[in-house]
Amino acid sequence: MYYILYGFCYLISLLPYRALYCLADVVCLLLYHVIGYRKKVVRKNLAEAFPEKDEKERRNIERKFYHFLCDYFVETIKLLSVSDKTLLKHLEFRNLEEVEQVFDQGRSAAGFLGHYCNWEYLSATALGFKKHTDAATGLIYDPLSNKTVDRLFLAIRSAKRGDCINKRKILRHLLQYKQENRLSFCGYIADQAPKWENIHLWLPFLHHDTPVFTGAERIVRKMRNAVFYLDMERPKRGKYIATIRLITDHPEQLEEHELTRRFFALLEETIRREPHLYLWTHNRWGRTHEEFDRRFEVVNGKVIKRSEKG
């Protein structure tokens, strides 16, 4: 099944961008108007995230989001075959020299990002390095439950020299880079919803009391990596600008959770700028603080069910 799926997607990837966007328009018609893919979830998320907007404004965001989502699919598939030169016509990096300045100090760096714009394009970050072209570009990912689709996305994400790193093996890879005296710039998609047992922090985010991951912060503090925010824009269809913004040069010097707070503040600022470019199809706020307090408690830094105490 994998080879069939890969072959089909590879053939699609050979189409020029103009043809791919025509295909995306057809898919959007089916996905949004006929199937109504996760439309209830999207509307609920938008209504709760933007209570200050009226229904007409939110429906406009909704329609634009589905158009972008379909573009995201075809653009991601395109990574299987697009040349570096062509891709860099569609993806511009700004301030990436700041990461290389960290490399000049003999230190590695990390990038925090959200599910905003086409985050898959950031697997090509290595193409933007001018001096440290041999630096590793690590992509932290959570394996998909469907093994065939997971294998396809690994092929896509590694097509532009990205090292795909299972989130359960991050430290092992980072220590290996260090042993090999290899500098690295690893990207953490840090806005995913944690499981109950991994909730250690709640933050205000888009009008929600939101449970957030703190694992990325713990790792970069331990490795003493400079941390950057990867801010993306889409000025027009087929064009992305990725701006690298320093969050902190020394995360280990910040108070606990301060780095995570700064990241989510930056991400919300980005989302409010162009809300239709965020991934609204996930039930991101399915876990509430009230239910957490009712079912769980934190004992010695570990989240346990209340019935398990003692």
Coordinates of C-alpha atoms in Angstrom, one line a residue:
M1 CA 0.0 0.0 0.0
Y2 CA 2.8 2.4 0.8
Y3 CA 4.4 2.0 -2.7
I4 CA 1.0 2.5 -4.4
L5 CA 0.3 5.6 -2.3
Y6 CA 3.9 7.0 -2.8
G7 CA 3.8 6.4 -6.5
F8 CA 0.4 8.1 -6.8
C9 CA 1.5 11.1 -4.8
Y10 CA 4.8 11.3 -6.7
L11 CA 3.0 11.5 -10.0
I12 CA 0.8 14.3 -8.6
S13 CA 3.9 16.1 -7.4
L14 CA 5.3 16.3 -11.0
L15 CA 2.4 18.7 -11.9
P16 CA 3.4 22.4 -12.1
Y17 CA 2.2 24.6 -9.3
R18 CA -0.6 26.1 -11.4
A19 CA -2.1 22.7 -12.1
L20 CA -1.7 21.7 -8.4
Y21 CA -3.7 24.8 -7.3
C22 CA -6.4 24.0 -9.9
L23 CA -6.6 20.5 -8.3
A24 CA -6.7 22.1 -4.8
D25 CA -9.7 24.2 -5.9
V26 CA -11.6 21.0 -7.0
V27 CA -10.7 19.2 -3.8
C28 CA -11.8 22.2 -1.7
L29 CA -15.2 22.2 -3.5
L30 CA -15.7 18.6 -2.4
L31 CA -14.1 18.9 1.0
Y32 CA -16.0 22.0 2.1
H33 CA -19.2 22.2 0.2
V34 CA -20.0 18.4 -0.3
I35 CA -18.3 16.4 2.5
G36 CA -18.2 19.2 5.1
Y37 CA -14.9 17.8 6.5
R38 CA -14.9 18.6 10.2
K39 CA -16.9 21.7 9.6
K40 CA -18.6 21.6 13.1
V41 CA -15.2 21.4 14.8
V42 CA -13.9 24.3 12.7
R43 CA -16.9 26.5 13.4
K44 CA -16.8 25.7 17.2
N45 CA -13.1 26.6 17.3
L46 CA -13.5 29.8 15.4
A47 CA -16.5 30.9 17.4
E48 CA -14.7 30.4 20.7
A49 CA -11.3 31.8 19.6
F50 CA -12.9 34.9 18.1
P51 CA -16.0 35.9 20.1
E52 CA -15.4 39.5 19.1
K53 CA -16.0 38.7 15.4
D54 CA -19.5 38.4 14.0
E55 CA -20.7 35.3 12.2
K56 CA -20.1 36.8 8.8
E57 CA -16.4 37.4 9.6
R58 CA -15.9 33.9 11.0
R59 CA -17.5 32.3 8.0
N60 CA -15.2 34.3 5.8
I61 CA -12.2 32.9 7.8
E62 CA -13.7 29.4 7.5
R63 CA -14.0 29.5 3.7
K64 CA -10.5 30.9 3.4
F65 CA -9.2 28.3 5.8
Y66 CA -10.5 25.4 3.7
H67 CA -9.0 26.9 0.5
F68 CA -5.6 27.1 2.3
L69 CA -5.9 23.6 3.8
C70 CA -6.3 22.1 0.3
D71 CA -3.4 24.2 -1.0
Y72 CA -1.4 22.8 2.0
F73 CA -2.0 19.2 0.9
V74 CA -0.9 19.7 -2.7
E75 CA 2.1 21.9 -1.7
T76 CA 3.2 19.3 0.7
I77 CA 3.0 16.5 -1.9
K78 CA 5.0 18.7 -4.2
L79 CA 8.0 18.4 -1.9
L80 CA 8.5 14.8 -3.1
S81 CA 9.9 16.0 -6.5
V82 CA 10.4 19.8 -6.5
S83 CA 13.9 21.0 -7.1
D84 CA 15.7 23.1 -4.5
K85 CA 15.9 26.0 -6.9
T86 CA 12.2 26.0 -7.7
L87 CA 11.2 25.6 -4.0
L88 CA 13.2 28.6 -3.0
K89 CA 11.2 30.7 -5.5
H90 CA 8.2 29.8 -3.3
L91 CA 9.9 29.9 0.1
E92 CA 11.9 32.9 1.4
F93 CA 13.9 32.7 4.6
R94 CA 14.6 35.9 6.6
N95 CA 17.1 36.4 9.4
L96 CA 18.4 32.8 9.1
E97 CA 21.8 34.3 9.5
E98 CA 21.0 34.7 13.2
V99 CA 20.9 30.9 13.5
E100 CA 24.3 30.7 11.8
Q101 CA 25.7 33.2 14.2
V102 CA 24.8 30.8 17.0
F103 CA 26.6 28.1 14.9
D104 CA 29.6 30.3 14.7
Q105 CA 29.8 30.1 18.5
G106 CA 29.9 26.3 18.3
R107 CA 26.3 26.0 19.7
S108 CA 23.2 24.4 18.3
A109 CA 19.8 26.0 18.1
A110 CA 16.1 25.1 18.2
G111 CA 13.0 26.5 16.4
F112 CA 9.6 26.7 17.9
L113 CA 6.6 26.8 15.5
G114 CA 2.9 26.1 15.3
H115 CA 0.5 24.6 12.8
Y116 CA 0.5 27.8 10.9
C117 CA 1.0 28.3 7.1
N118 CA 2.7 25.4 5.5
W119 CA 4.8 24.1 8.4
E120 CA 6.0 21.2 6.2
Y121 CA 8.0 23.7 4.1
L122 CA 10.2 24.3 7.0
S123 CA 11.7 20.9 6.4
A124 CA 13.7 22.7 3.8
T125 CA 15.3 25.1 6.3
A126 CA 18.8 23.6 5.5
L127 CA 18.5 25.1 2.0
G128 CA 18.7 28.6 3.5
F129 CA 22.0 28.1 5.3
K130 CA 24.9 30.0 3.6
K131 CA 27.9 29.1 5.8
H132 CA 27.0 26.0 7.8
T133 CA 25.6 23.9 4.9
D134 CA 26.5 20.7 6.8
A135 CA 24.4 21.5 9.9
A136 CA 21.7 19.0 10.7
T137 CA 18.1 20.1 10.4
G138 CA 16.0 18.0 12.8
L139 CA 12.2 17.7 12.5
I140 CA 10.6 16.5 15.7
Y141 CA 7.4 14.5 14.9
D142 CA 4.8 12.3 16.5
P143 CA 4.3 9.1 14.5
L144 CA 0.9 8.8 12.8
S145 CA -1.3 5.9 13.8
N146 CA -1.7 4.9 10.1
K147 CA 1.7 3.4 9.3
T148 CA 1.3 3.8 5.5
V149 CA 0.6 7.5 5.8
D150 CA 3.2 8.0 8.4
R151 CA 5.8 6.5 6.1
L152 CA 4.7 8.8 3.3
F153 CA 5.1 11.9 5.5
L154 CA 8.6 10.7 6.6
A155 CA 9.6 10.6 2.9
I156 CA 8.1 14.0 2.3
R157 CA 9.8 15.6 5.3
S158 CA 13.2 14.1 4.6
A159 CA 13.1 15.1 0.9
K160 CA 14.9 18.4 1.6
R161 CA 17.6 17.1 3.9
G162 CA 15.5 17.1 7.1
D163 CA 16.2 14.6 9.8
C164 CA 12.9 13.2 11.0
I165 CA 13.2 12.5 14.8
N166 CA 10.6 10.6 16.7
K167 CA 9.6 12.8 19.7
R168 CA 10.3 9.8 22.0
K169 CA 14.0 9.7 20.9
I170 CA 14.8 13.4 20.8
L171 CA 17.5 13.5 23.4
R172 CA 19.2 10.4 21.9
H173 CA 19.5 12.2 18.6
L174 CA 20.7 15.5 20.1
L175 CA 23.4 13.8 22.1
Q176 CA 24.4 11.9 19.0
Y177 CA 24.8 15.2 17.1
K178 CA 26.9 16.5 20.0
Q179 CA 29.1 13.4 20.0
E180 CA 29.7 13.8 16.2
N181 CA 30.5 17.5 16.8
R182 CA 27.7 18.3 14.4
L183 CA 25.7 21.5 14.9
S184 CA 21.9 21.2 14.6
F185 CA 18.8 23.3 14.2
C186 CA 15.8 21.3 15.4
G187 CA 12.2 22.4 14.9
Y188 CA 9.5 21.7 17.5
I189 CA 5.8 22.0 16.6
A190 CA 4.9 23.1 20.1
D191 CA 1.2 23.8 19.9
Q192 CA -0.2 20.2 20.0
A193 CA -2.7 19.2 22.6
P194 CA -1.0 17.0 25.2
K195 CA -2.5 13.8 26.7
W196 CA -3.9 14.1 30.2
E197 CA -0.8 12.6 31.8
N198 CA 1.4 15.1 30.0
I199 CA -0.4 18.2 31.1
H200 CA 1.9 20.3 33.4
L201 CA 0.9 23.8 32.4
W202 CA -2.3 25.7 31.3
L203 CA -2.0 29.0 29.5
P204 CA -4.5 31.6 28.1
F205 CA -4.5 31.0 24.3
L206 CA -7.1 32.3 21.9
H207 CA -9.7 32.9 24.7
H208 CA -9.2 29.4 26.1
D209 CA -7.6 28.0 29.2
T210 CA -5.3 25.8 27.1
P211 CA -3.2 22.7 28.2
V212 CA 0.2 22.9 26.6
F213 CA 3.3 20.8 26.1
T214 CA 6.4 21.7 28.1
G215 CA 8.6 18.9 26.9
A216 CA 10.3 21.1 24.2
E217 CA 11.2 23.7 26.8
R218 CA 12.7 21.1 29.1
I219 CA 14.8 19.7 26.2
V220 CA 16.2 23.0 25.0
R221 CA 17.0 24.1 28.6
K222 CA 18.9 20.9 29.1
M223 CA 20.8 21.2 25.8
R224 CA 21.3 25.0 26.3
N225 CA 20.1 25.7 22.8
A226 CA 19.4 29.2 21.5
V227 CA 15.7 29.2 20.7
F228 CA 14.0 31.0 17.8
Y229 CA 10.4 31.5 16.8
L230 CA 9.6 30.5 13.2
D231 CA 7.1 33.1 12.0
M232 CA 5.5 32.4 8.6
E233 CA 3.6 34.6 6.3
R234 CA 1.7 33.9 3.0
P235 CA 1.6 37.2 1.1
K236 CA 0.1 35.4 -1.9
R237 CA -0.8 31.9 -3.1
G238 CA 2.3 29.9 -3.6
K239 CA 4.6 32.3 -1.7
Y240 CA 5.8 31.9 1.9
I241 CA 8.1 34.0 4.0
A242 CA 9.7 32.4 7.0
T243 CA 11.1 34.9 9.4
I244 CA 13.4 33.7 12.2
R245 CA 12.9 35.6 15.5
L246 CA 15.1 35.0 18.5
I247 CA 13.1 34.2 21.7
T248 CA 16.0 33.6 24.0
D249 CA 19.7 33.0 23.6
H250 CA 19.9 31.1 26.9
P251 CA 16.7 29.3 27.9
E252 CA 18.3 27.8 30.9
Q253 CA 18.4 31.3 32.5
L254 CA 14.7 31.9 32.2
E255 CA 12.2 30.9 34.9
E256 CA 10.4 27.6 34.4
H257 CA 7.7 27.8 31.7
E258 CA 8.7 31.3 30.7
L259 CA 9.9 30.1 27.3
T260 CA 6.6 28.3 26.6
R261 CA 4.6 31.4 27.6
R262 CA 6.6 33.5 25.2
F263 CA 6.1 31.1 22.4
F264 CA 2.3 30.9 22.8
A265 CA 2.1 34.7 23.0
L266 CA 4.0 35.0 19.7
L267 CA 1.9 32.3 18.1
E268 CA -1.3 34.0 19.1
E269 CA 0.0 37.2 17.6
T270 CA 0.7 35.4 14.4
I271 CA -2.7 33.7 14.2
R272 CA -4.6 36.9 14.8
R273 CA -2.7 38.5 11.9
E274 CA -4.1 36.0 9.4
P275 CA -6.4 33.5 11.2
H276 CA -7.3 31.4 8.2
L277 CA -3.7 30.1 8.0
Y278 CA -4.0 28.2 11.3
L279 CA -5.0 24.5 11.5
W280 CA -8.6 24.7 12.8
T281 CA -9.7 21.1 12.1
H282 CA -8.3 19.7 15.4
N283 CA -10.4 19.5 18.5
R284 CA -7.6 21.4 20.3
W285 CA -9.6 22.3 23.4
G286 CA -11.3 19.0 24.0
R287 CA -9.6 18.8 27.5
T288 CA -10.8 21.3 30.0
H289 CA -9.1 22.5 33.2
E290 CA -12.2 21.6 35.2
E291 CA -12.2 18.0 34.1
F292 CA -8.4 17.8 34.7
D293 CA -8.8 19.0 38.3
R294 CA -11.7 16.6 38.8
R295 CA -9.9 13.5 37.5
F296 CA -6.2 14.1 38.1
E297 CA -3.7 15.7 40.4
V298 CA 0.0 16.4 40.4
V299 CA 2.1 14.5 42.9
N300 CA 5.9 15.1 43.0
G301 CA 5.7 16.5 39.5
K302 CA 3.8 13.5 38.0
V303 CA 0.2 13.6 36.8
I304 CA -1.8 10.7 38.2
K305 CA -5.5 9.8 38.4
R306 CA -7.0 10.7 41.8
S307 CA -8.0 7.1 42.3
E308 CA -4.3 6.0 42.0
K309 CA -3.1 8.1 44.9
G310 CA -1.6 6.0 47.6

